[in-house]
Amino acid sequence: MRAHALIFLGAPGAGKGTQAREVARHFTIPQVSTGDILREAVKRQTPLGLAAKAKMEAGALVPDEVVCGIVEERIDETDCQKGFILDGFPRTIAQAQFVDRMLQAKGRGLPQVLDIEVDEDLLLKRLTGRRTCSVCGEIYNVHFNPPKAEGICDKDGGKLLYRADDNEQTIRQRLEAYHKQTSALIEFYRAQGVLHEVEGNNDPAAIAKGLLEFLSQA
Ligand code: AMP
């Protein structure tokens, strides 16, 4: 892996979290997921959580200054010194410009960007079928990758939950936010020459294998 920062782009349901998790494990670098940080803040009812909750429930983006602040704080932690993966961030051009400034200030080069491309009908199935372990965060899908026992994590027996924003109406809003605000980042990073497009309609394990091969050579 050549770049200090790896960014996963893709629509909601494209498999960013699943793939970022595999890559983070492989290279032993942290996965920084703004969605996970925000969900945790909502659960704990911190001021950040209280500020973000309504936006998240509506499937809208949380303001740039809020998420940029979260990321800046998180990547200043020592475990990010070797490199890190951004999962679900940036989502707007302003956030992407912030990443560039931040990397520059730290004397780092451009990020490496992986865009996971998935057909819209498959995105919907992935989102409606998604279940996450309440203990370890492992991601399942009732259609494609069900747990051995319904509602229970194979790894630690934790209860599987579905995300509050994985309901049909919110999913529609999230996809709209992606098309309106986030998809422009594909051109932004293509112009920087750092974009790598990934065919995301395949089986997640096959995608992870291809990704790890690519990153090991890149
Ligand atoms: P995710 O888990 O990445 O799908 O994010 C879940 C929700 O958190 C999104 O629908 C947004 O409301 C919020 N969120 C996560 N990351 C960002 C971001 N980079 N910018 C704005 N909102 C975000």
PDB file of C-alpha atoms and ligand atoms in Angstrom:
ATOM      1  CA  MET A   1       0.000   0.000   0.000  1.00  0.00           C
ATOM      2  CA  ARG A   2       1.674   3.177  -1.213  1.00  0.00           C
ATOM      3  CA  ALA A   3      -0.475   5.998   0.166  1.00  0.00           C
ATOM      4  CA  HIS A   4      -0.726   7.074   3.768  1.00  0.00           C
ATOM      5  CA  ALA A   5      -4.487   7.476   3.511  1.00  0.00           C
ATOM      6  CA  LEU A   6      -6.822   5.111   1.753  1.00  0.00           C
ATOM      7  CA  ILE A   7     -10.325   6.324   0.946  1.00  0.00           C
ATOM      8  CA  PHE A   8     -13.311   4.118   0.187  1.00  0.00           C
ATOM      9  CA  LEU A   9     -15.921   5.719  -2.035  1.00  0.00           C
ATOM     10  CA  GLY A  10     -19.221   4.184  -3.069  1.00  0.00           C
ATOM     11  CA  ALA A  11     -22.977   4.496  -2.610  1.00  0.00           C
ATOM     12  CA  PRO A  12     -24.613   3.364   0.636  1.00  0.00           C
ATOM     13  CA  GLY A  13     -24.703  -0.439   0.457  1.00  0.00           C
ATOM     14  CA  ALA A  14     -21.756  -0.705  -1.930  1.00  0.00           C
ATOM     15  CA  GLY A  15     -19.784  -2.587   0.709  1.00  0.00           C
ATOM     16  CA  LYS A  16     -17.366   0.146   1.790  1.00  0.00           C
ATOM     17  CA  GLY A  17     -17.494  -0.899   5.441  1.00  0.00           C
ATOM     18  CA  THR A  18     -17.074  -4.610   4.706  1.00  0.00           C
ATOM     19  CA  GLN A  19     -14.140  -4.064   2.367  1.00  0.00           C
ATOM     20  CA  ALA A  20     -12.493  -1.405   4.528  1.00  0.00           C
ATOM     21  CA  ARG A  21     -12.622  -3.851   7.427  1.00  0.00           C
ATOM     22  CA  GLU A  22     -10.785  -6.544   5.431  1.00  0.00           C
ATOM     23  CA  VAL A  23      -8.136  -4.131   4.200  1.00  0.00           C
ATOM     24  CA  ALA A  24      -7.652  -2.673   7.695  1.00  0.00           C
ATOM     25  CA  ARG A  25      -7.152  -6.173   9.117  1.00  0.00           C
ATOM     26  CA  HIS A  26      -4.716  -7.118   6.376  1.00  0.00           C
ATOM     27  CA  PHE A  27      -2.496  -4.045   6.686  1.00  0.00           C
ATOM     28  CA  THR A  28      -3.113  -3.607  10.444  1.00  0.00           C
ATOM     29  CA  ILE A  29      -4.102   0.009  10.094  1.00  0.00           C
ATOM     30  CA  PRO A  30      -7.234   1.579  11.609  1.00  0.00           C
ATOM     31  CA  GLN A  31     -10.527   1.917   9.772  1.00  0.00           C
ATOM     32  CA  VAL A  32     -11.956   5.335  10.468  1.00  0.00           C
ATOM     33  CA  SER A  33     -15.676   5.205   9.754  1.00  0.00           C
ATOM     34  CA  THR A  34     -17.477   8.497  10.297  1.00  0.00           C
ATOM     35  CA  GLY A  35     -20.798   6.592  10.253  1.00  0.00           C
ATOM     36  CA  ASP A  36     -19.626   4.302  13.085  1.00  0.00           C
ATOM     37  CA  ILE A  37     -18.284   7.235  15.124  1.00  0.00           C
ATOM     38  CA  LEU A  38     -21.555   9.128  14.685  1.00  0.00           C
ATOM     39  CA  ARG A  39     -23.705   6.078  15.536  1.00  0.00           C
ATOM     40  CA  GLU A  40     -21.691   5.537  18.713  1.00  0.00           C
ATOM     41  CA  ALA A  41     -22.150   9.222  19.626  1.00  0.00           C
ATOM     42  CA  VAL A  42     -25.910   8.919  19.064  1.00  0.00           C
ATOM     43  CA  LYS A  43     -26.032   5.804  21.252  1.00  0.00           C
ATOM     44  CA  ARG A  44     -24.162   7.581  24.045  1.00  0.00           C
ATOM     45  CA  GLN A  45     -26.209  10.740  23.616  1.00  0.00           C
ATOM     46  CA  THR A  46     -23.116  12.956  23.533  1.00  0.00           C
ATOM     47  CA  PRO A  47     -23.471  16.552  22.236  1.00  0.00           C
ATOM     48  CA  LEU A  48     -22.119  15.321  18.875  1.00  0.00           C
ATOM     49  CA  GLY A  49     -24.682  12.525  18.808  1.00  0.00           C
ATOM     50  CA  LEU A  50     -27.513  14.853  19.694  1.00  0.00           C
ATOM     51  CA  ALA A  51     -26.463  17.257  16.922  1.00  0.00           C
ATOM     52  CA  ALA A  52     -26.176  14.494  14.293  1.00  0.00           C
ATOM     53  CA  LYS A  53     -29.176  12.295  15.150  1.00  0.00           C
ATOM     54  CA  ALA A  54     -31.904  14.084  13.197  1.00  0.00           C
ATOM     55  CA  LYS A  55     -29.792  14.318  10.028  1.00  0.00           C
ATOM     56  CA  MET A  56     -28.887  10.656  10.199  1.00  0.00           C
ATOM     57  CA  GLU A  57     -32.462   9.566  10.773  1.00  0.00           C
ATOM     58  CA  ALA A  58     -33.534  11.620   7.759  1.00  0.00           C
ATOM     59  CA  GLY A  59     -30.816  10.044   5.588  1.00  0.00           C
ATOM     60  CA  ALA A  60     -29.200  13.472   5.109  1.00  0.00           C
ATOM     61  CA  LEU A  61     -25.557  14.390   5.519  1.00  0.00           C
ATOM     62  CA  VAL A  62     -24.261  15.781   8.799  1.00  0.00           C
ATOM     63  CA  PRO A  63     -22.666  19.263   8.273  1.00  0.00           C
ATOM     64  CA  ASP A  64     -19.121  19.300   6.886  1.00  0.00           C
ATOM     65  CA  GLU A  65     -17.587  21.129   9.859  1.00  0.00           C
ATOM     66  CA  VAL A  66     -18.927  18.508  12.276  1.00  0.00           C
ATOM     67  CA  VAL A  67     -17.560  15.478  10.379  1.00  0.00           C
ATOM     68  CA  CYS A  68     -14.273  17.206   9.477  1.00  0.00           C
ATOM     69  CA  GLY A  69     -13.723  17.916  13.187  1.00  0.00           C
ATOM     70  CA  ILE A  70     -14.351  14.244  14.046  1.00  0.00           C
ATOM     71  CA  VAL A  71     -11.872  13.029  11.428  1.00  0.00           C
ATOM     72  CA  GLU A  72      -9.172  15.513  12.363  1.00  0.00           C
ATOM     73  CA  GLU A  73      -9.356  14.455  15.998  1.00  0.00           C
ATOM     74  CA  ARG A  74      -9.409  10.761  15.189  1.00  0.00           C
ATOM     75  CA  ILE A  75      -6.446  10.696  12.841  1.00  0.00           C
ATOM     76  CA  ASP A  76      -4.319  12.652  15.322  1.00  0.00           C
ATOM     77  CA  GLU A  77      -4.400   9.564  17.525  1.00  0.00           C
ATOM     78  CA  THR A  78      -1.190   7.542  17.556  1.00  0.00           C
ATOM     79  CA  ASP A  79      -2.616   4.419  15.863  1.00  0.00           C
ATOM     80  CA  CYS A  80      -3.153   6.456  12.674  1.00  0.00           C
ATOM     81  CA  GLN A  81       0.493   7.453  12.322  1.00  0.00           C
ATOM     82  CA  LYS A  82       1.333   4.462  10.122  1.00  0.00           C
ATOM     83  CA  GLY A  83      -1.612   5.102   7.825  1.00  0.00           C
ATOM     84  CA  PHE A  84      -5.396   4.829   7.974  1.00  0.00           C
ATOM     85  CA  ILE A  85      -8.517   4.039   6.004  1.00  0.00           C
ATOM     86  CA  LEU A  86     -11.325   6.541   5.642  1.00  0.00           C
ATOM     87  CA  ASP A  87     -14.667   4.766   5.275  1.00  0.00           C
ATOM     88  CA  GLY A  88     -17.642   6.986   4.461  1.00  0.00           C
ATOM     89  CA  PHE A  89     -15.535  10.141   4.432  1.00  0.00           C
ATOM     90  CA  PRO A  90     -15.186  12.380   2.453  1.00  0.00           C
ATOM     91  CA  ARG A  91     -18.728  12.667   1.130  1.00  0.00           C
ATOM     92  CA  THR A  92     -18.646  16.218  -0.275  1.00  0.00           C
ATOM     93  CA  ILE A  93     -16.120  18.219  -2.290  1.00  0.00           C
ATOM     94  CA  ALA A  94     -15.518  20.456   0.769  1.00  0.00           C
ATOM     95  CA  GLN A  95     -14.649  17.354   2.822  1.00  0.00           C
ATOM     96  CA  ALA A  96     -12.316  16.096   0.071  1.00  0.00           C
ATOM     97  CA  GLN A  97     -10.537  19.451  -0.005  1.00  0.00           C
ATOM     98  CA  PHE A  98     -10.235  19.241   3.759  1.00  0.00           C
ATOM     99  CA  VAL A  99      -8.552  15.800   3.449  1.00  0.00           C
ATOM    100  CA  ASP A 100      -6.065  17.196   0.929  1.00  0.00           C
ATOM    101  CA  ARG A 101      -5.214  20.128   3.216  1.00  0.00           C
ATOM    102  CA  MET A 102      -4.917  17.846   6.221  1.00  0.00           C
ATOM    103  CA  LEU A 103      -2.567  15.408   4.463  1.00  0.00           C
ATOM    104  CA  GLN A 104      -0.502  18.274   3.112  1.00  0.00           C
ATOM    105  CA  ALA A 105      -0.176  19.829   6.578  1.00  0.00           C
ATOM    106  CA  LYS A 106       1.132  16.495   7.847  1.00  0.00           C
ATOM    107  CA  GLY A 107       3.643  16.318   4.986  1.00  0.00           C
ATOM    108  CA  ARG A 108       1.810  13.398   3.371  1.00  0.00           C
ATOM    109  CA  GLY A 109       1.056  12.866  -0.294  1.00  0.00           C
ATOM    110  CA  LEU A 110      -2.302  12.417  -1.992  1.00  0.00           C
ATOM    111  CA  PRO A 111      -4.674   9.711  -0.778  1.00  0.00           C
ATOM    112  CA  GLN A 112      -5.334   6.536  -2.730  1.00  0.00           C
ATOM    113  CA  VAL A 113      -9.029   6.187  -3.584  1.00  0.00           C
ATOM    114  CA  LEU A 114     -11.059   3.038  -4.193  1.00  0.00           C
ATOM    115  CA  ASP A 115     -14.495   3.536  -5.700  1.00  0.00           C
ATOM    116  CA  ILE A 116     -16.777   0.508  -5.302  1.00  0.00           C
ATOM    117  CA  GLU A 117     -19.360   0.439  -8.101  1.00  0.00           C
ATOM    118  CA  VAL A 118     -22.591  -1.473  -7.486  1.00  0.00           C
ATOM    119  CA  ASP A 119     -25.883  -1.603  -9.449  1.00  0.00           C
ATOM    120  CA  GLU A 120     -28.794   0.191  -7.766  1.00  0.00           C
ATOM    121  CA  ASP A 121     -31.065  -2.881  -7.368  1.00  0.00           C
ATOM    122  CA  LEU A 122     -28.282  -4.757  -5.605  1.00  0.00           C
ATOM    123  CA  LEU A 123     -27.598  -1.742  -3.360  1.00  0.00           C
ATOM    124  CA  LEU A 124     -31.198  -1.881  -2.136  1.00  0.00           C
ATOM    125  CA  LYS A 125     -30.990  -5.602  -1.330  1.00  0.00           C
ATOM    126  CA  ARG A 126     -27.724  -5.103   0.488  1.00  0.00           C
ATOM    127  CA  LEU A 127     -29.136  -2.251   2.569  1.00  0.00           C
ATOM    128  CA  THR A 128     -32.453  -3.874   3.477  1.00  0.00           C
ATOM    129  CA  GLY A 129     -30.760  -7.221   4.294  1.00  0.00           C
ATOM    130  CA  ARG A 130     -27.879  -5.826   6.301  1.00  0.00           C
ATOM    131  CA  ARG A 131     -27.444  -6.880   9.945  1.00  0.00           C
ATOM    132  CA  THR A 132     -24.563  -5.902  12.218  1.00  0.00           C
ATOM    133  CA  CYS A 133     -23.284  -7.661  15.342  1.00  0.00           C
ATOM    134  CA  SER A 134     -23.952  -5.509  18.411  1.00  0.00           C
ATOM    135  CA  VAL A 135     -20.732  -6.821  20.000  1.00  0.00           C
ATOM    136  CA  CYS A 136     -17.991  -7.055  17.345  1.00  0.00           C
ATOM    137  CA  GLY A 137     -19.491  -5.088  14.439  1.00  0.00           C
ATOM    138  CA  GLU A 138     -19.297  -8.016  11.982  1.00  0.00           C
ATOM    139  CA  ILE A 139     -21.592  -7.353   9.020  1.00  0.00           C
ATOM    140  CA  TYR A 140     -24.037  -9.993   7.694  1.00  0.00           C
ATOM    141  CA  ASN A 141     -26.726  -9.953   5.032  1.00  0.00           C
ATOM    142  CA  VAL A 142     -29.880 -12.055   5.337  1.00  0.00           C
ATOM    143  CA  HIS A 143     -30.009 -12.492   1.537  1.00  0.00           C
ATOM    144  CA  PHE A 144     -26.365 -13.120   0.693  1.00  0.00           C
ATOM    145  CA  ASN A 145     -24.378 -13.854   3.835  1.00  0.00           C
ATOM    146  CA  PRO A 146     -26.736 -15.018   6.585  1.00  0.00           C
ATOM    147  CA  PRO A 147     -25.470 -15.996  10.043  1.00  0.00           C
ATOM    148  CA  LYS A 148     -25.677 -19.708  10.942  1.00  0.00           C
ATOM    149  CA  ALA A 149     -28.390 -18.996  13.528  1.00  0.00           C
ATOM    150  CA  GLU A 150     -30.917 -16.272  12.771  1.00  0.00           C
ATOM    151  CA  GLY A 151     -30.188 -12.993  14.554  1.00  0.00           C
ATOM    152  CA  ILE A 152     -26.982 -14.225  16.225  1.00  0.00           C
ATOM    153  CA  CYS A 153     -23.349 -13.511  15.345  1.00  0.00           C
ATOM    154  CA  ASP A 154     -21.343 -16.611  14.298  1.00  0.00           C
ATOM    155  CA  LYS A 155     -18.221 -15.236  15.930  1.00  0.00           C
ATOM    156  CA  ASP A 156     -19.297 -14.246  19.429  1.00  0.00           C
ATOM    157  CA  GLY A 157     -23.005 -14.979  19.779  1.00  0.00           C
ATOM    158  CA  GLY A 158     -23.779 -11.233  19.864  1.00  0.00           C
ATOM    159  CA  LYS A 159     -27.255 -10.076  18.904  1.00  0.00           C
ATOM    160  CA  LEU A 160     -27.539  -8.919  15.289  1.00  0.00           C
ATOM    161  CA  LEU A 161     -29.180  -5.542  14.826  1.00  0.00           C
ATOM    162  CA  TYR A 162     -30.260  -3.624  11.804  1.00  0.00           C
ATOM    163  CA  ARG A 163     -29.361   0.016  11.492  1.00  0.00           C
ATOM    164  CA  ALA A 164     -32.028   2.585  12.246  1.00  0.00           C
ATOM    165  CA  ASP A 165     -31.376   4.211   8.861  1.00  0.00           C
ATOM    166  CA  ASP A 166     -31.685   0.949   6.888  1.00  0.00           C
ATOM    167  CA  ASN A 167     -35.418   1.427   6.318  1.00  0.00           C
ATOM    168  CA  GLU A 168     -36.898   2.052   2.896  1.00  0.00           C
ATOM    169  CA  GLN A 169     -37.640   5.767   3.189  1.00  0.00           C
ATOM    170  CA  THR A 170     -34.286   6.678   4.745  1.00  0.00           C
ATOM    171  CA  ILE A 171     -32.456   4.461   2.262  1.00  0.00           C
ATOM    172  CA  ARG A 172     -34.040   6.450  -0.584  1.00  0.00           C
ATOM    173  CA  GLN A 173     -32.828   9.722   0.979  1.00  0.00           C
ATOM    174  CA  ARG A 174     -29.341   8.356   1.541  1.00  0.00           C
ATOM    175  CA  LEU A 175     -29.068   7.262  -2.085  1.00  0.00           C
ATOM    176  CA  GLU A 176     -30.260  10.702  -3.164  1.00  0.00           C
ATOM    177  CA  ALA A 177     -27.637  12.392  -0.952  1.00  0.00           C
ATOM    178  CA  TYR A 178     -25.033  10.136  -2.546  1.00  0.00           C
ATOM    179  CA  HIS A 179     -26.049  11.077  -6.096  1.00  0.00           C
ATOM    180  CA  LYS A 180     -26.356  14.799  -5.311  1.00  0.00           C
ATOM    181  CA  GLN A 181     -23.307  15.326  -3.096  1.00  0.00           C
ATOM    182  CA  THR A 182     -20.919  12.390  -3.079  1.00  0.00           C
ATOM    183  CA  SER A 183     -20.770  11.001  -6.626  1.00  0.00           C
ATOM    184  CA  ALA A 184     -18.984  14.216  -7.735  1.00  0.00           C
ATOM    185  CA  LEU A 185     -15.959  12.978  -5.792  1.00  0.00           C
ATOM    186  CA  ILE A 186     -15.346  10.331  -8.452  1.00  0.00           C
ATOM    187  CA  GLU A 187     -14.415  13.060 -10.955  1.00  0.00           C
ATOM    188  CA  PHE A 188     -12.524  15.008  -8.291  1.00  0.00           C
ATOM    189  CA  TYR A 189     -10.235  12.051  -7.591  1.00  0.00           C
ATOM    190  CA  ARG A 190     -10.057  10.924 -11.219  1.00  0.00           C
ATOM    191  CA  ALA A 191      -8.653  14.370 -12.046  1.00  0.00           C
ATOM    192  CA  GLN A 192      -6.016  13.884  -9.333  1.00  0.00           C
ATOM    193  CA  GLY A 193      -5.059  10.550 -10.916  1.00  0.00           C
ATOM    194  CA  VAL A 194      -5.605   8.640  -7.657  1.00  0.00           C
ATOM    195  CA  LEU A 195      -8.886   6.834  -8.434  1.00  0.00           C
ATOM    196  CA  HIS A 196      -9.131   3.077  -8.748  1.00  0.00           C
ATOM    197  CA  GLU A 197     -12.540   1.714  -9.751  1.00  0.00           C
ATOM    198  CA  VAL A 198     -13.652  -1.583  -8.288  1.00  0.00           C
ATOM    199  CA  GLU A 199     -16.406  -3.843  -9.682  1.00  0.00           C
ATOM    200  CA  GLY A 200     -18.579  -4.225  -6.586  1.00  0.00           C
ATOM    201  CA  ASN A 201     -21.388  -6.498  -7.854  1.00  0.00           C
ATOM    202  CA  ASN A 202     -19.435  -9.665  -7.073  1.00  0.00           C
ATOM    203  CA  ASP A 203     -19.211 -11.731  -3.951  1.00  0.00           C
ATOM    204  CA  PRO A 204     -17.612  -9.656  -1.120  1.00  0.00           C
ATOM    205  CA  ALA A 205     -14.862 -12.249  -0.524  1.00  0.00           C
ATOM    206  CA  ALA A 206     -13.841 -12.121  -4.210  1.00  0.00           C
ATOM    207  CA  ILE A 207     -13.837  -8.311  -4.149  1.00  0.00           C
ATOM    208  CA  ALA A 208     -11.647  -8.302  -1.025  1.00  0.00           C
ATOM    209  CA  LYS A 209      -9.189 -10.707  -2.653  1.00  0.00           C
ATOM    210  CA  GLY A 210      -8.874  -8.505  -5.752  1.00  0.00           C
ATOM    211  CA  LEU A 211      -8.527  -5.382  -3.631  1.00  0.00           C
ATOM    212  CA  LEU A 212      -5.765  -6.825  -1.475  1.00  0.00           C
ATOM    213  CA  GLU A 213      -3.886  -7.964  -4.578  1.00  0.00           C
ATOM    214  CA  PHE A 214      -4.198  -4.505  -6.087  1.00  0.00           C
ATOM    215  CA  LEU A 215      -3.090  -2.720  -2.917  1.00  0.00           C
ATOM    216  CA  SER A 216      -0.166  -5.047  -2.345  1.00  0.00           C
ATOM    217  CA  GLN A 217       1.197  -4.123  -5.768  1.00  0.00           C
ATOM    218  CA  ALA A 218       0.174  -0.471  -5.808  1.00  0.00           C
TER     219      ALA A 218
HETATM  220  P1  AMP B   1     -22.612   5.466   6.845  1.00  0.00           P
HETATM  221  O1  AMP B   1     -22.491   4.502   7.966  1.00  0.00           O
HETATM  222  O2  AMP B   1     -21.265   5.813   6.252  1.00  0.00           O
HETATM  223  O3  AMP B   1     -23.596   5.030   5.800  1.00  0.00           O
HETATM  224  O4  AMP B   1     -23.165   6.843   7.477  1.00  0.00           O
HETATM  225  C1  AMP B   1     -24.436   6.890   8.123  1.00  0.00           C
HETATM  226  C2  AMP B   1     -24.904   8.325   8.222  1.00  0.00           C
HETATM  227  O5  AMP B   1     -23.973   9.104   8.977  1.00  0.00           O
HETATM  228  C3  AMP B   1     -25.040   9.051   6.893  1.00  0.00           C
HETATM  229  O6  AMP B   1     -26.282   8.798   6.254  1.00  0.00           O
HETATM  230  C4  AMP B   1     -24.894  10.510   7.337  1.00  0.00           C
HETATM  231  O7  AMP B   1     -26.090  10.981   7.945  1.00  0.00           O
HETATM  232  C5  AMP B   1     -23.836  10.419   8.429  1.00  0.00           C
HETATM  233  N1  AMP B   1     -22.472  10.545   7.864  1.00  0.00           N
HETATM  234  C6  AMP B   1     -21.485   9.597   7.877  1.00  0.00           C
HETATM  235  N2  AMP B   1     -20.372  10.042   7.279  1.00  0.00           N
HETATM  236  C7  AMP B   1     -20.635  11.309   6.867  1.00  0.00           C
HETATM  237  C8  AMP B   1     -19.905  12.292   6.171  1.00  0.00           C
HETATM  238  N3  AMP B   1     -18.649  12.065   5.750  1.00  0.00           N
HETATM  239  N4  AMP B   1     -20.502  13.484   5.929  1.00  0.00           N
HETATM  240  C9  AMP B   1     -21.755  13.735   6.342  1.00  0.00           C
HETATM  241  N5  AMP B   1     -22.521  12.838   6.979  1.00  0.00           N
HETATM  242  C10 AMP B   1     -21.978  11.633   7.263  1.00  0.00           C
END
